[in-house]
Short mmCIF file of C-alpha atoms in Angstrom, two decimals:
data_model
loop_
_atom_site.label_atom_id
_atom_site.label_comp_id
_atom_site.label_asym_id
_atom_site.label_seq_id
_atom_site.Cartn_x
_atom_site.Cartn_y
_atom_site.Cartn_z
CA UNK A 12 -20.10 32.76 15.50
CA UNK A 13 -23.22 34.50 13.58
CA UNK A 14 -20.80 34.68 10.04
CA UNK A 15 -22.76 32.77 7.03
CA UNK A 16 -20.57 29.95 5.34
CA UNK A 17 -20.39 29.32 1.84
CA UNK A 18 -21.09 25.77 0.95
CA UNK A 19 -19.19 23.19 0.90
CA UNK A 20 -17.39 24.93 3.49
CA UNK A 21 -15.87 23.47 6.42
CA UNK A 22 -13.27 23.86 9.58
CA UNK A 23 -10.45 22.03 10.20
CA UNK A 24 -9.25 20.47 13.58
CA UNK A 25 -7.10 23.98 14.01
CA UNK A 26 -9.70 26.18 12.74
CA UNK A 27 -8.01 26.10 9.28
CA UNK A 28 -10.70 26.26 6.13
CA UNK A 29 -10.66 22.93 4.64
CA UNK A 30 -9.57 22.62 0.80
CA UNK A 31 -12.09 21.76 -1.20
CA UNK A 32 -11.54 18.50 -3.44
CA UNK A 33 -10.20 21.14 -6.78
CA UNK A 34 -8.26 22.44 -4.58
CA UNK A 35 -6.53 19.34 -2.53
CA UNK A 36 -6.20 17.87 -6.15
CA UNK A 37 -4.36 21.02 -7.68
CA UNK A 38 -2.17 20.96 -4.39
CA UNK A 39 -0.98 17.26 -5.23
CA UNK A 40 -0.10 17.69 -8.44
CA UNK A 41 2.03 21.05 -7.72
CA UNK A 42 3.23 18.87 -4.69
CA UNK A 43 4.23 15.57 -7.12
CA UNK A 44 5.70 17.85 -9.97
CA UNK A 45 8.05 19.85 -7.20
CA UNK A 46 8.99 16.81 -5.40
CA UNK A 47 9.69 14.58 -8.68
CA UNK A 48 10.32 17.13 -11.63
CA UNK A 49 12.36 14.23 -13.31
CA UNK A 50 9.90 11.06 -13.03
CA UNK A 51 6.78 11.20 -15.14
CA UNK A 52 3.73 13.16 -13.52
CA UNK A 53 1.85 9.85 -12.81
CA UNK A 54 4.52 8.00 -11.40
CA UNK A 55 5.48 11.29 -9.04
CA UNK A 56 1.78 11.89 -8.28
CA UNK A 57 1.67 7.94 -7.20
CA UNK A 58 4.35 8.27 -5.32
CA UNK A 59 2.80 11.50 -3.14
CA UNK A 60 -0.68 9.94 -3.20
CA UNK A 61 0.81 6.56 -1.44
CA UNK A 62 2.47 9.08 1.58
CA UNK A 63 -0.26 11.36 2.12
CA UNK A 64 -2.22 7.70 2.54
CA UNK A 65 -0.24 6.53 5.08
CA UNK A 66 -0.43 9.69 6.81
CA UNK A 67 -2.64 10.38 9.83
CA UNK A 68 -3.29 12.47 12.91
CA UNK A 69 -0.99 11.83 15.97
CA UNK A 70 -2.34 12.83 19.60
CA UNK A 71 -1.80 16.61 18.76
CA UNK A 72 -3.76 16.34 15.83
CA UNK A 73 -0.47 16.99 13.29
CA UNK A 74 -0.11 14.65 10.25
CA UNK A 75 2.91 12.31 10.00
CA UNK A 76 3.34 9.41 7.65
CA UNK A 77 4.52 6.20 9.80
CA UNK A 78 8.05 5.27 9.44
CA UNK A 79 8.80 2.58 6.88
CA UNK A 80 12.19 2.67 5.40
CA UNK A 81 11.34 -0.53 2.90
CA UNK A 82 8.16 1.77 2.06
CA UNK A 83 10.15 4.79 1.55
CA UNK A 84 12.50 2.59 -0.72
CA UNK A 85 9.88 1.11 -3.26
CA UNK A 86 8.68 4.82 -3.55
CA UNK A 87 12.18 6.20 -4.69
CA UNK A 88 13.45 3.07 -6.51
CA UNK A 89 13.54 3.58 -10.51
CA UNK A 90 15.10 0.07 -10.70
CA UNK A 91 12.55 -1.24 -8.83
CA UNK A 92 9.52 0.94 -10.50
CA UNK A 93 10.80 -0.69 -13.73
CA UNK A 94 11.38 -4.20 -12.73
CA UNK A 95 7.96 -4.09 -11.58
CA UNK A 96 6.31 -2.36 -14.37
CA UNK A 97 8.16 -4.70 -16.72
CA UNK A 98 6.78 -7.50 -15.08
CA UNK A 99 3.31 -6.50 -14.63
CA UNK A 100 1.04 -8.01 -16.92
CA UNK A 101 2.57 -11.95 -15.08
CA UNK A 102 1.76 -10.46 -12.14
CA UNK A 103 -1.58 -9.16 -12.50
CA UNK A 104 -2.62 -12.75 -14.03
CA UNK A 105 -1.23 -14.19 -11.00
CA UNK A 106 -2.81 -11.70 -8.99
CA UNK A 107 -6.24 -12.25 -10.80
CA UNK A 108 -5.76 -16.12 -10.78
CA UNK A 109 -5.21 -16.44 -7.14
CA UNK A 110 -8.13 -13.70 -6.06
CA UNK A 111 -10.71 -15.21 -7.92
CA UNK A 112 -10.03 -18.89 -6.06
CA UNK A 113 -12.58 -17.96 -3.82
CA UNK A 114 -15.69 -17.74 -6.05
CA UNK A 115 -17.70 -17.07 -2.55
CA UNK A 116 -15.41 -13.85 -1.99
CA UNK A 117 -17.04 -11.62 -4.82
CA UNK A 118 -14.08 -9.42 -4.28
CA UNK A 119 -13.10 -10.14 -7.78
CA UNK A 120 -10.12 -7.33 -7.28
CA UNK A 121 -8.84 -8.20 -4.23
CA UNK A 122 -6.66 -10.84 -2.64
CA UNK A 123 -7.14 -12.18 0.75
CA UNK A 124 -4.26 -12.54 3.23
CA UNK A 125 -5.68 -16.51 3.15
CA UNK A 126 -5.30 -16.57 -0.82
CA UNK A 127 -1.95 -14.84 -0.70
CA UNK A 128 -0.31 -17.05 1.52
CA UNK A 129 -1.76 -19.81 -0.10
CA UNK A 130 -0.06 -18.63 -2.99
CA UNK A 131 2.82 -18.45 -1.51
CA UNK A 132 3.11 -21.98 -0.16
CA UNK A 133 1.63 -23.48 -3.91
CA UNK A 134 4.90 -21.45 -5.05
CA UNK A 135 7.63 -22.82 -2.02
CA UNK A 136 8.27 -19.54 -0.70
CA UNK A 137 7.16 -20.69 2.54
CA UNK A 138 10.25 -21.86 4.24
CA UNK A 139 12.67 -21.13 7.16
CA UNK A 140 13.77 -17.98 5.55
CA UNK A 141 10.47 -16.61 5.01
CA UNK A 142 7.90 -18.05 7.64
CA UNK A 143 4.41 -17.65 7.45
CA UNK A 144 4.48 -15.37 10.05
CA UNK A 145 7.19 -13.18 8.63
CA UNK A 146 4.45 -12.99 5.53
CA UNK A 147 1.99 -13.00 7.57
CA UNK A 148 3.77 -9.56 8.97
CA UNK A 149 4.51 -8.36 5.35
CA UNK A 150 0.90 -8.66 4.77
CA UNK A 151 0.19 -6.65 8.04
CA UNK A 152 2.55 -4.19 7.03
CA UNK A 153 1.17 -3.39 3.43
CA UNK A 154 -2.14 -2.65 4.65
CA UNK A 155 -0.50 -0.01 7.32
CA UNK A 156 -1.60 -2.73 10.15
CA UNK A 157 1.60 -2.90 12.47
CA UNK A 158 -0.69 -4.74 15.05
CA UNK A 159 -1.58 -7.69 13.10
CA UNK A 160 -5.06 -7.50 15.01
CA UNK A 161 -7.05 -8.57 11.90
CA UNK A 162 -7.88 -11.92 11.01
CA UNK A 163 -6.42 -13.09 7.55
CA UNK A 164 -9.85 -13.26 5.74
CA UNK A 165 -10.29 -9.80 7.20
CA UNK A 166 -7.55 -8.09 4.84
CA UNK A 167 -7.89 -7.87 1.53
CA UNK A 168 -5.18 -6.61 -0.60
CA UNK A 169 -5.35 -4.24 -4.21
CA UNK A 170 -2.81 -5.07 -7.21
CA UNK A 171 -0.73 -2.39 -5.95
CA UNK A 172 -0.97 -4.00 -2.25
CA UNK A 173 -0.13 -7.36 -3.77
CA UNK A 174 2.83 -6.07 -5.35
CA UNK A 175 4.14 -4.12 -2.84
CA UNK A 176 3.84 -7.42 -0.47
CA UNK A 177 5.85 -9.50 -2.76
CA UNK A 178 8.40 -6.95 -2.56
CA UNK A 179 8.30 -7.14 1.52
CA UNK A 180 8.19 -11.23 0.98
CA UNK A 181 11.33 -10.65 -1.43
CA UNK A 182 12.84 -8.54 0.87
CA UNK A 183 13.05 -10.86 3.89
CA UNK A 184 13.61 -14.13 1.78
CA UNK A 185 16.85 -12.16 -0.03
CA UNK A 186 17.93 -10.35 3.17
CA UNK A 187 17.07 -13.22 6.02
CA UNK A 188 15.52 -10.46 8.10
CA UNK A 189 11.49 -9.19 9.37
CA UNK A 190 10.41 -6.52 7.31
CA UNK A 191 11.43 -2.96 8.15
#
C-alpha cells in the first residue's frame, strides 16, 4: 500500500478507519441520547460509557460487553440511580474516610479491596449471609475480574466502583445468593 495517510490516521483490526477521539465522542452522545431520550444526557451518557467499558474483543476480534444481569440492573434502575444519588454525599465521606486509612497508599481516591472489606467487617456486614468471600467476589466482579486472580491490595476501587460494590454486597446480603 503506497497511499499517503492523513494524520492521526489509523486501521482497525478489520481494516476499518479508526474514529478519531471528536468523532468517538460525538458517536456516544448520539448513542446515549437515542438509547435514553427520557433520562438526563449525563446520566444516559454514564450509562453507555460504563457498557462500552466493559466491552472487549472476543477471539474473532468482535466487541461484546460480558454478561452481568446485576450490572445491567444498576444501569436501568431510576429507583436505584436516585437512592444512590440521594445518598451520596454519606457515601463519599465514607468512601474518603476509609481510602485514606492507609496514609502509605497515596491513592487518596481509591479504595483497596483490603480497606473495603475492612470496612465492611468495622460495619458487621461480614456474616454468614455475606462472607468475605462472597465480597471478596463482589469486589472481583466490579472491577470486571471474574477470576479473582488479583491480590486484594492489587485492586483498587473509584467512588463509582465503591458504590456499585455496595450494591453487589447489598444484593447478596438481601437476596442470600453470589452475585450475578
Amino acid at each position: 500500500e503506497g497511499r499517503q495517510r492523513p494524520p492521526g490516521y489509523s486501521v482497525s483490526m478489520n481494516g476499518v478507519p479508526a474514529l478519531q477521539l471528536h468523532q468517538f465522542l460525538e458517536a456516544m452522545v448520539r448513542i446515549a441520547a437515542l438509547r435514553e431520550p427520557e433520562a438526563p444526557l449525563s446520566q444516559a451518557l454514564g450509562t453507555v460509557a460504563l457498557k462500552v467499558a466493559d466491552a472487549g474483543p472476543d477471539h474473532n476480534g468482535e466487541v461484546a460487553a460480558p454478561e452481568d444481569p446485576l450490572r445491567e440492573l444498576m444501569l436501568s434502575s431510576i429507583e436505584l440511580s436516585l437512592l444512590l444519588e440521594r445518598h451520596a454525599e454519606g457515601l463519599r465521606s465514607i468512601f474518603l474516610k476509609w481510602a485514606m486509612s492507609d496514609e502509605r497508599d497515596h491513592l487518596h481516591e481509591a479504595m483497596s479491596a483490603k480497606e473495603f472489606l475492612a470496612l465492611l467487617r468495622r460495619s458487621q456486614l461480614i456474616d454468614v449471609r455475606l462472607t468475605v468471600q462472597m465480597a471478596r467476589r463482589a469486589v472481583y466482579l466490579t472491577q470486571c475480574e471474574p477470576t479473582g486472580d488479583h491480590l486484594d491490595d492489587q485492586l483498587h476501587m473509584t467512588f463509582l466502583d465503591f458504590c456499585e460494590c455496595l450494591v453487589r454486597c447489598g444484593h447478596i446480603r438481601l437476596n442470600g445468593r453470589r452475585p450475578p
